[in-house]
N, CA, C and O atoms as a DFTB+ gen file, in Angstrom:
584 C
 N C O
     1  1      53.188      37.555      54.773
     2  2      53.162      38.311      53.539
     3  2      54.475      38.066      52.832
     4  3      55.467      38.383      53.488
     5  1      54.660      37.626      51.772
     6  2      55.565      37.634      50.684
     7  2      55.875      38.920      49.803
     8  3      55.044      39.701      49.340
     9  1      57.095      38.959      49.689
    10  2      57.350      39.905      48.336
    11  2      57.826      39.556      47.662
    12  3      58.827      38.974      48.079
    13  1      57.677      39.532      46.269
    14  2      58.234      39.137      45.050
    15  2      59.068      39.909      44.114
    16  3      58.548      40.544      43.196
    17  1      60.369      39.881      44.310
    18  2      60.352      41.143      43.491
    19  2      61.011      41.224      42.427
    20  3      62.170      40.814      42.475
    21  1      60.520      41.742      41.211
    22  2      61.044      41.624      39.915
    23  2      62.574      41.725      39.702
    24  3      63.166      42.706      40.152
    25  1      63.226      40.771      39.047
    26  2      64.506      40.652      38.634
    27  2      65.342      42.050      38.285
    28  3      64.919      42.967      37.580
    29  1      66.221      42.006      38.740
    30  2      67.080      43.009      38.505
    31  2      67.118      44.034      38.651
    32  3      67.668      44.967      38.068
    33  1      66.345      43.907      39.699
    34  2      66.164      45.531      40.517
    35  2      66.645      45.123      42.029
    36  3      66.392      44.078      42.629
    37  1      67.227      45.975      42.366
    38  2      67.619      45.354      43.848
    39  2      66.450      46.004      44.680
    40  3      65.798      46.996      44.353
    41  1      66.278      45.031      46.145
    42  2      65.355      45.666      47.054
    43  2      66.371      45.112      47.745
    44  3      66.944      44.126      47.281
    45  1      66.744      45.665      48.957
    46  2      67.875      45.782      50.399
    47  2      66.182      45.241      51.043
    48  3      65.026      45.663      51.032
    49  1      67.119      43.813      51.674
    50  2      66.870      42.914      52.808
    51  2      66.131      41.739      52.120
    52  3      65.828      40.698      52.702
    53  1      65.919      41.966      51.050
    54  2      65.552      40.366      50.028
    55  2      67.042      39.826      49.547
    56  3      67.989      40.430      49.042
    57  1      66.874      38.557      49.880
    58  2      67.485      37.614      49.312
    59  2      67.484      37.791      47.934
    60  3      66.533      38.306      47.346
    61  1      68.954      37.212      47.129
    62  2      69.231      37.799      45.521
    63  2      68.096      36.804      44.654
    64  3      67.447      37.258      43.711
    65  1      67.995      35.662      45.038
    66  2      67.145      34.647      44.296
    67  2      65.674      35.420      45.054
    68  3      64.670      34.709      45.114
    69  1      65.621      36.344      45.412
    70  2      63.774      36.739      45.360
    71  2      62.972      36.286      46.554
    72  3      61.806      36.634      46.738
    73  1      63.650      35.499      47.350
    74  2      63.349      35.535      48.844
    75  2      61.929      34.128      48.442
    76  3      60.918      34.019      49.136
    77  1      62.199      33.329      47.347
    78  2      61.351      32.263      47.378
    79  2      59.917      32.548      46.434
    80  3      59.081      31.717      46.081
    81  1      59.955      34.032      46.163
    82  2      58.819      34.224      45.366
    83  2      59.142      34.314      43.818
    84  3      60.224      34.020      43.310
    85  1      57.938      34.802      43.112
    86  2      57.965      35.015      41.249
    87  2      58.563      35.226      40.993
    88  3      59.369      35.174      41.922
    89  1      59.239      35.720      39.732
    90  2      60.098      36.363      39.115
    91  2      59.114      37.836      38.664
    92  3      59.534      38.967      38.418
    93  1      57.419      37.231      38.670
    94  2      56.615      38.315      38.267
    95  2      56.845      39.616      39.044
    96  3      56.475      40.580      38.373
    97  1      57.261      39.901      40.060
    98  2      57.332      41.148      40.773
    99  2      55.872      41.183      41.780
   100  3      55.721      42.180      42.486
   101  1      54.841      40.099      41.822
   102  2      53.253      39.901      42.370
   103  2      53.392      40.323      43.828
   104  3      54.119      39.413      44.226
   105  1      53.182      41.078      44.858
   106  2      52.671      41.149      45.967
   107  2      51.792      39.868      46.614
   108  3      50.638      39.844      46.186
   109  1      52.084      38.938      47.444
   110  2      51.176      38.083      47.823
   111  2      50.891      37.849      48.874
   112  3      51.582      37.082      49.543
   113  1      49.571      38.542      49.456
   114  2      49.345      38.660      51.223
   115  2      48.202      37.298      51.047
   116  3      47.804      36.769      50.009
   117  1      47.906      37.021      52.313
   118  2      47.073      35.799      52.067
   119  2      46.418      36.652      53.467
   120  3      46.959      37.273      54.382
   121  1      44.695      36.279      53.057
   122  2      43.849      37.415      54.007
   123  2      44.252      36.568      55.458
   124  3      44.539      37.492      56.219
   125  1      44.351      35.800      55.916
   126  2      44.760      35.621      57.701
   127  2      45.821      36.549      57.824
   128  3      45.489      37.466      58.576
   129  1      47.022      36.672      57.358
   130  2      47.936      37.220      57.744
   131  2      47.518      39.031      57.499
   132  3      48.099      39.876      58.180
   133  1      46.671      39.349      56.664
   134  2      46.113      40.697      56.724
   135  2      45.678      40.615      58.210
   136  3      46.046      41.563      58.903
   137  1      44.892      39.557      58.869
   138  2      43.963      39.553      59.951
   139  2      44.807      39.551      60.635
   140  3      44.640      40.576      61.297
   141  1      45.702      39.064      60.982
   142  2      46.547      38.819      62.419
   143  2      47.194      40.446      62.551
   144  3      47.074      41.092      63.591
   145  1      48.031      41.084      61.076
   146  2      48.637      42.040      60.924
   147  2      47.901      43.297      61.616
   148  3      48.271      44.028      62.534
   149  1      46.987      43.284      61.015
   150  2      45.481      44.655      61.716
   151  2      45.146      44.540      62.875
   152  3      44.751      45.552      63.454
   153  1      45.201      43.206      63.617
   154  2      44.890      43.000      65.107
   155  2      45.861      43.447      65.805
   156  3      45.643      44.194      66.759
   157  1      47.574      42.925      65.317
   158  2      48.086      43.667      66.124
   159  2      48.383      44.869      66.526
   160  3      48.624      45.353      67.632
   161  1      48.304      45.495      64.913
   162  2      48.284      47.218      65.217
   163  2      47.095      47.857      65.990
   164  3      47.278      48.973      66.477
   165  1      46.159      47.379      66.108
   166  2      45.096      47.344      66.857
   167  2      45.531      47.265      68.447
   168  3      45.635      48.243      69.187
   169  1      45.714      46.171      68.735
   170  2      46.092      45.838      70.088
   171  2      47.027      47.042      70.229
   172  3      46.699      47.912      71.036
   173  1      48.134      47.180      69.543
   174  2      49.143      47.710      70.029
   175  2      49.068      49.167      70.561
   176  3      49.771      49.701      71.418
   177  1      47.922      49.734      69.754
   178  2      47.448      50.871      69.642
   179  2      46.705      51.162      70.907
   180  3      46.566      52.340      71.235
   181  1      46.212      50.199      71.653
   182  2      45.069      50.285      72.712
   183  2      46.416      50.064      74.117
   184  3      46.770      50.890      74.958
   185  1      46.800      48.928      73.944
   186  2      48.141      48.998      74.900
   187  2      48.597      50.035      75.387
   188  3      48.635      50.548      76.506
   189  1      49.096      50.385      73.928
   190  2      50.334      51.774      74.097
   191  2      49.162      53.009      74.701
   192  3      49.490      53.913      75.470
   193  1      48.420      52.899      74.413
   194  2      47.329      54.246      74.773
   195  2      47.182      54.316      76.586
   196  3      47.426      55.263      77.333
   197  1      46.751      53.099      76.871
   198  2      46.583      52.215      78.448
   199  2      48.132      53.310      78.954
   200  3      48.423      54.457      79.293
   201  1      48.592      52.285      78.755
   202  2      50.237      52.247      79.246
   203  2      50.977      53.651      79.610
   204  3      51.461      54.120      80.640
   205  1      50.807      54.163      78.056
   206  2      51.427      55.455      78.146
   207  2      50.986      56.817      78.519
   208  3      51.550      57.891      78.309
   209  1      49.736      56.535      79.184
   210  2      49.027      57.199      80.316
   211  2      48.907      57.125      81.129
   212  3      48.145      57.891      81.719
   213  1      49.555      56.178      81.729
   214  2      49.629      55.724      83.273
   215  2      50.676      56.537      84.035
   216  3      50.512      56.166      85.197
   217  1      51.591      57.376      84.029
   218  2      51.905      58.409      84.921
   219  2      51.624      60.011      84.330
   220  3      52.434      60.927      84.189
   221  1      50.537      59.981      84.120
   222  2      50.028      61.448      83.063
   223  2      49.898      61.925      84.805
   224  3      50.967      62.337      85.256
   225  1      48.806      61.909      85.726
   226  2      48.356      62.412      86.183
   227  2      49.859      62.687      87.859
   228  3      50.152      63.709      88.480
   229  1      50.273      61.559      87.955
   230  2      51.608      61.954      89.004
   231  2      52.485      62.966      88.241
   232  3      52.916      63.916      88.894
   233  1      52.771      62.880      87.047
   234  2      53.590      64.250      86.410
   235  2      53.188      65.463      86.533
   236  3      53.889      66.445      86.776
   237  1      51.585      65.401      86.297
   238  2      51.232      66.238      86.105
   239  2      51.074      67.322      87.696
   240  3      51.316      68.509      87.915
   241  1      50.668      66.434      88.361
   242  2      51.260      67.050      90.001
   243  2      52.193      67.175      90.272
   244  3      52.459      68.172      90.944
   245  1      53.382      66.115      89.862
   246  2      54.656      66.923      90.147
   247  2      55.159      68.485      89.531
   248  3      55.533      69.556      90.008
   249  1      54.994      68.081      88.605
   250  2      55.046      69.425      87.671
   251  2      54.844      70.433      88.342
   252  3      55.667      71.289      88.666
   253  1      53.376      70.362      88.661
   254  2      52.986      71.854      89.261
   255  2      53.128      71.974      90.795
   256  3      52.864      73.073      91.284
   257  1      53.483      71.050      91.544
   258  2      53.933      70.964      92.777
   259  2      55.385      71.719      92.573
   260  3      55.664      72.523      93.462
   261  1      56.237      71.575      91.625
   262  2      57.862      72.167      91.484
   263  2      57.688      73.285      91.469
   264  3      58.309      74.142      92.097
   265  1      56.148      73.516      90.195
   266  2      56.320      75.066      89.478
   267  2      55.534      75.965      91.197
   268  3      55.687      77.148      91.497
   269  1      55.136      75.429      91.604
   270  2      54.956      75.954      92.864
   271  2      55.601      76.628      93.966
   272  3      55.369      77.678      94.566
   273  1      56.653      75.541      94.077
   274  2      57.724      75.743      94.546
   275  2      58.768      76.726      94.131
   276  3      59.804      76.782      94.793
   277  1      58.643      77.296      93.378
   278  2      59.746      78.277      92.299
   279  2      60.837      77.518      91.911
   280  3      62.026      77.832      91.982
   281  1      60.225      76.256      91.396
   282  2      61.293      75.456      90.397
   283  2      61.343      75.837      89.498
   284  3      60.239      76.285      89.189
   285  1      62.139      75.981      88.660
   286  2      61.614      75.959      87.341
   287  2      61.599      74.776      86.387
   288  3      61.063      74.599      85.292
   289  1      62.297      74.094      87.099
   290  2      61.642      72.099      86.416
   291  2      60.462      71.814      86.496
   292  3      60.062      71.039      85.627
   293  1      59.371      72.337      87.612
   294  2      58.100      72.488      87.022
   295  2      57.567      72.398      85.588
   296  3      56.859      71.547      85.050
   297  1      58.182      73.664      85.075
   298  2      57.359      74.210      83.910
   299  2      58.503      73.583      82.759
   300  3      58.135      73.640      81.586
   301  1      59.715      73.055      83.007
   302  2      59.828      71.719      82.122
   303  2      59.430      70.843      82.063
   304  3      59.315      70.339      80.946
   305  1      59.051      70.245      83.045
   306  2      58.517      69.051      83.240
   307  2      56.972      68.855      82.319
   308  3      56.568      67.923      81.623
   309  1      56.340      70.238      82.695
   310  2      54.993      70.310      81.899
   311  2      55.329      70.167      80.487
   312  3      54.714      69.382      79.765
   313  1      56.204      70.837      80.104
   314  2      57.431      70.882      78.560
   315  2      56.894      69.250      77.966
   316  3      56.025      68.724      77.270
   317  1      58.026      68.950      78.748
   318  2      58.210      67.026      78.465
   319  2      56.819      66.062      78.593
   320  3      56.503      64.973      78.113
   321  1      56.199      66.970      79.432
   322  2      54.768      65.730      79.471
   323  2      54.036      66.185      77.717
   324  3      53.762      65.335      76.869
   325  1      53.865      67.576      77.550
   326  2      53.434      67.621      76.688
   327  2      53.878      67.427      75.432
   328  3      53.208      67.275      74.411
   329  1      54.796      67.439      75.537
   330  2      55.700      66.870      73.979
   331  2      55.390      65.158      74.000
   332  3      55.166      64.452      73.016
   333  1      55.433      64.872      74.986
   334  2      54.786      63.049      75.461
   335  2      54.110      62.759      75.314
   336  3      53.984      61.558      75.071
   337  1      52.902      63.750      75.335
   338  2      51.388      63.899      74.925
   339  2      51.353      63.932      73.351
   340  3      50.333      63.480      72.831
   341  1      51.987      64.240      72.830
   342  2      52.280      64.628      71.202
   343  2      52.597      63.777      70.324
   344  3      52.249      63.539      69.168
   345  1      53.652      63.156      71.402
   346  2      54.730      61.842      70.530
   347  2      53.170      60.634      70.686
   348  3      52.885      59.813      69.814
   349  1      52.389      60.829      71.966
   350  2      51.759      59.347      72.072
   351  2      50.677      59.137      71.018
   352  3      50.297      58.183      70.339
   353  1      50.366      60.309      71.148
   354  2      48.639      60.668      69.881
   355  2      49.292      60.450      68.588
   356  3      48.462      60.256      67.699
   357  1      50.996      60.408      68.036
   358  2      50.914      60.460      67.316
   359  2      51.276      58.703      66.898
   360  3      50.757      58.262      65.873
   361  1      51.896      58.068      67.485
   362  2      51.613      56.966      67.339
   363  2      50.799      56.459      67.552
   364  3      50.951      55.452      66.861
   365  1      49.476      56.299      68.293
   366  2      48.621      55.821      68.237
   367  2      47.523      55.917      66.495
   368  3      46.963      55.060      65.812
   369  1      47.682      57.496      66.385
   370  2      47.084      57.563      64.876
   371  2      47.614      57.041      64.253
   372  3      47.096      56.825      63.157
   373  1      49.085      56.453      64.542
   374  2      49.704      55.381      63.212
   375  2      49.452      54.124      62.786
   376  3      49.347      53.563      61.695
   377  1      49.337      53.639      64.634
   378  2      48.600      52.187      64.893
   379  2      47.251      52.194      64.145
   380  3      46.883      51.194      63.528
   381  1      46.491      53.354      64.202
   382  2      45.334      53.454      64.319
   383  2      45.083      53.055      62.159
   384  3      44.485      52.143      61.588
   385  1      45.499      53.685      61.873
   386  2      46.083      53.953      60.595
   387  2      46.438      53.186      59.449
   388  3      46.199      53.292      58.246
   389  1      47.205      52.219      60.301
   390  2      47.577      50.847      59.791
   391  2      46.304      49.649      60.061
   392  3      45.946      48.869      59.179
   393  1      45.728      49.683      61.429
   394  2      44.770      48.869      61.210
   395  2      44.127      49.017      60.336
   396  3      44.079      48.108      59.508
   397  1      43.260      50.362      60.111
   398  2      42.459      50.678      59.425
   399  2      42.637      50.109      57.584
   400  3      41.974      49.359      56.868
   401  1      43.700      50.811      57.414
   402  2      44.595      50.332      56.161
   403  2      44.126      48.559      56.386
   404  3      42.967      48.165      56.260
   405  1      44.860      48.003      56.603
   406  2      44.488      46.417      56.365
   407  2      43.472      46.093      56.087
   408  3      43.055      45.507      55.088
   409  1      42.914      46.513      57.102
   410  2      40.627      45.954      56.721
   411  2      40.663      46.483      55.305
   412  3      40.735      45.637      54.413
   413  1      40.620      47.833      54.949
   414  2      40.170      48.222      53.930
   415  2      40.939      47.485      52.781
   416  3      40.525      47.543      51.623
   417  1      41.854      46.922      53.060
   418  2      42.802      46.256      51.916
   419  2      42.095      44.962      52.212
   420  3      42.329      44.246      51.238
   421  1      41.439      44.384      52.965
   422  2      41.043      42.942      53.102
   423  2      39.572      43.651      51.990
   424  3      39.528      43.492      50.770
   425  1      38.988      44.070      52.446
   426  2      37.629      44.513      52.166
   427  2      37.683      44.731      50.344
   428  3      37.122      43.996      49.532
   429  1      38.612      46.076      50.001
   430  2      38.956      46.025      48.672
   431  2      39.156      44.421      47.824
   432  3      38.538      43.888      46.903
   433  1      40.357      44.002      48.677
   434  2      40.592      42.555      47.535
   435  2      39.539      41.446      47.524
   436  3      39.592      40.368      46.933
   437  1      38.212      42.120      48.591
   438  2      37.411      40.825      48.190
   439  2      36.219      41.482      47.216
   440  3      35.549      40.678      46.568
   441  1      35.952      42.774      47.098
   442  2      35.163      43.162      45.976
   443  2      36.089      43.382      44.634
   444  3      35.735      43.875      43.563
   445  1      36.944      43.042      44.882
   446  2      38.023      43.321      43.309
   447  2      37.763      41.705      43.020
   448  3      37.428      41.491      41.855
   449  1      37.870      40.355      43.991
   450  2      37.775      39.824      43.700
   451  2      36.238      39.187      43.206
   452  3      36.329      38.127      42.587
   453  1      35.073      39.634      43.382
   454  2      33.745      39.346      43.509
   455  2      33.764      39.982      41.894
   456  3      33.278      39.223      41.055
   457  1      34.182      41.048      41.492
   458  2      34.489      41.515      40.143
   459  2      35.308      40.951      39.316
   460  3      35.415      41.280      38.135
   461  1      35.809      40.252      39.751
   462  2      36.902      39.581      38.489
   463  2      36.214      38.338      38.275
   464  3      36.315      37.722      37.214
   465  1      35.233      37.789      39.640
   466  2      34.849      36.220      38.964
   467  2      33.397      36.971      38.377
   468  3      32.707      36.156      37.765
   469  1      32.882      38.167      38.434
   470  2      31.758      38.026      37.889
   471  2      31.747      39.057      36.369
   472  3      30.927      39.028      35.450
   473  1      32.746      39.765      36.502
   474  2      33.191      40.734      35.666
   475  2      33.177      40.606      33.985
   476  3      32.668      41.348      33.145
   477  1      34.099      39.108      33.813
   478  2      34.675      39.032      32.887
   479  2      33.593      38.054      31.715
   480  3      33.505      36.828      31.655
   481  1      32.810      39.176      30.809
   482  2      31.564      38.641      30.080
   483  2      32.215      38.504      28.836
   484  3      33.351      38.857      28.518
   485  1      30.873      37.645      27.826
   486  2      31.279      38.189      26.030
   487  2      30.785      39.301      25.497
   488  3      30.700      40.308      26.199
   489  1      30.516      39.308      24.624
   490  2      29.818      40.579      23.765
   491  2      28.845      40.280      24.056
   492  3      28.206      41.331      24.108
   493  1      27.928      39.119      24.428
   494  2      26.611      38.950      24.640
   495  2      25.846      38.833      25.642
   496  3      24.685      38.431      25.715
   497  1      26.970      39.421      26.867
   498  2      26.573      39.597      27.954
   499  2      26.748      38.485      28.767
   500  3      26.643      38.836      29.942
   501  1      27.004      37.114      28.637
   502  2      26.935      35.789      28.946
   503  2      28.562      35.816      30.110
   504  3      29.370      36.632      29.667
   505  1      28.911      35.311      31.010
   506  2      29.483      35.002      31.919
   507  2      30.781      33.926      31.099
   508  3      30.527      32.910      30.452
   509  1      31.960      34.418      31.320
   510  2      33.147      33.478      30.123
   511  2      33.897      32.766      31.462
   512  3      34.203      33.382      32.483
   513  1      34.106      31.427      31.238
   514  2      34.600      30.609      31.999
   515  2      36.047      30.988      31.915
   516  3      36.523      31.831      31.154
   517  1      36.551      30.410      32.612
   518  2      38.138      30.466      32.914
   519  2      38.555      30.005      31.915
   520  3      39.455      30.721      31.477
   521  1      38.319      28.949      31.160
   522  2      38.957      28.277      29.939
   523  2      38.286      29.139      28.555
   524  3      38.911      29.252      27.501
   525  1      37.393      29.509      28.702
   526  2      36.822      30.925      27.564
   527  2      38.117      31.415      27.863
   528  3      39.142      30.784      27.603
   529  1      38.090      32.592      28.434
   530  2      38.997      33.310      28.570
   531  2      40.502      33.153      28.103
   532  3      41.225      34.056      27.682
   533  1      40.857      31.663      28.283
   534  2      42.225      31.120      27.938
   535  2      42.033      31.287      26.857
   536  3      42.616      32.165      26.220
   537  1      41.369      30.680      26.474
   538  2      41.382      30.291      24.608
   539  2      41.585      31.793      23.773
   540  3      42.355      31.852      22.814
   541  1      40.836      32.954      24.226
   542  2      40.934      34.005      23.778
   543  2      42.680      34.071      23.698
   544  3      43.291      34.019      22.630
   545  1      43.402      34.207      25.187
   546  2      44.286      34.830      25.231
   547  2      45.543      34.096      24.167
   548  3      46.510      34.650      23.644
   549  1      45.136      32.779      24.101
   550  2      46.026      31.990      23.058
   551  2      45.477      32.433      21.954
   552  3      46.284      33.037      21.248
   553  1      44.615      32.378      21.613
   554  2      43.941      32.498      20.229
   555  2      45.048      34.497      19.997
   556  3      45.640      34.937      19.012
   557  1      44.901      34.936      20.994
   558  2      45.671      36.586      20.556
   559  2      47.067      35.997      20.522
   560  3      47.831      36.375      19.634
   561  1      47.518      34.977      21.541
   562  2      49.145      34.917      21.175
   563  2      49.192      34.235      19.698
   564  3      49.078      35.146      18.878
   565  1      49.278      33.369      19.253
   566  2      48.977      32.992      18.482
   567  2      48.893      34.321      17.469
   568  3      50.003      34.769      17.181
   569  1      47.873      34.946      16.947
   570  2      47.879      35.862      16.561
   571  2      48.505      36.746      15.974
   572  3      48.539      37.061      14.785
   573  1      49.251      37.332      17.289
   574  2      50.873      37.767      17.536
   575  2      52.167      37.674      17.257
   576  3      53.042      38.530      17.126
   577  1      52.170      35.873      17.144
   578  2      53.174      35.707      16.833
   579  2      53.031      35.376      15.607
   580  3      53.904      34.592      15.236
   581  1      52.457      35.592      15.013
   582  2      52.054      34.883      13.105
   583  2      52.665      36.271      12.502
   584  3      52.699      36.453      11.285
């Protein structure tokens, strides 16, 4: 994914010449890199889920093995698992979140795009070619500048 970003505005961590892109300020994702981007938040999301449940259930006996004991690190321990429990659900809804986000941004730019090649008619209903269209927009500069 590229960012482009309009002149004379600073963005912190772009390069001053624009990091290789427009001068237009254009956003330019190219749909693989949407695809790879959503997979990984995907993956990452299923990983981290795996992973960061894998000593739920020894805590959870220790815990109450302490609080048993008249520890009272027991009933911290339950503290910390569940705040762990909190922190994990909540990154996962982020992962979750972001995948989601991408598809729907893949999905959007291809009916925005299915609308722009079929969208753009005359008054007579008739379908205007790419070079229609030019001619208009010169024919207004032109126009404009008279």
């Amino acid at each position: 994914m590229e960012r482009r970003r309009p002149r004379g505005r600073p963005t912190y961590g772009v390069p001053a010449d624009g990091g290789g892109g427009a001068a237009d300020g254009d956003l330019v994702v190219h749909d693989d890199e949407l695809v790879k981007m959503g997979n990984t938040a995907y993956e990452l999301r299923q990983k981290f889920g795996t992973d960061s449940d894998f000593a739920r259930p020894s805590t959870f006996t220790a815990s109450i093995d302490l609080f048993n004991d008249g520890l009272d690190m027991g009933s911290a321990l339950t503290e910390l698992q569940d705040a762990w429990n909190t922190q994990t659900a909540t990154l996962k809804e982020a992962c979750a979140h972001i995948s989601n986000h991408f598809d729907f941004t893949r999905a959007q730019h291809s009916k925005d795009e299915v609308y722009i090649n079929t969208g753009m008619r005359n008054a007579g209903g008739d379908l205007m070619s790419v070079s229609k269209i030019n001619d208009y927009i010169n024919q207004l500069r032109r126009t404009i500048s008279d």
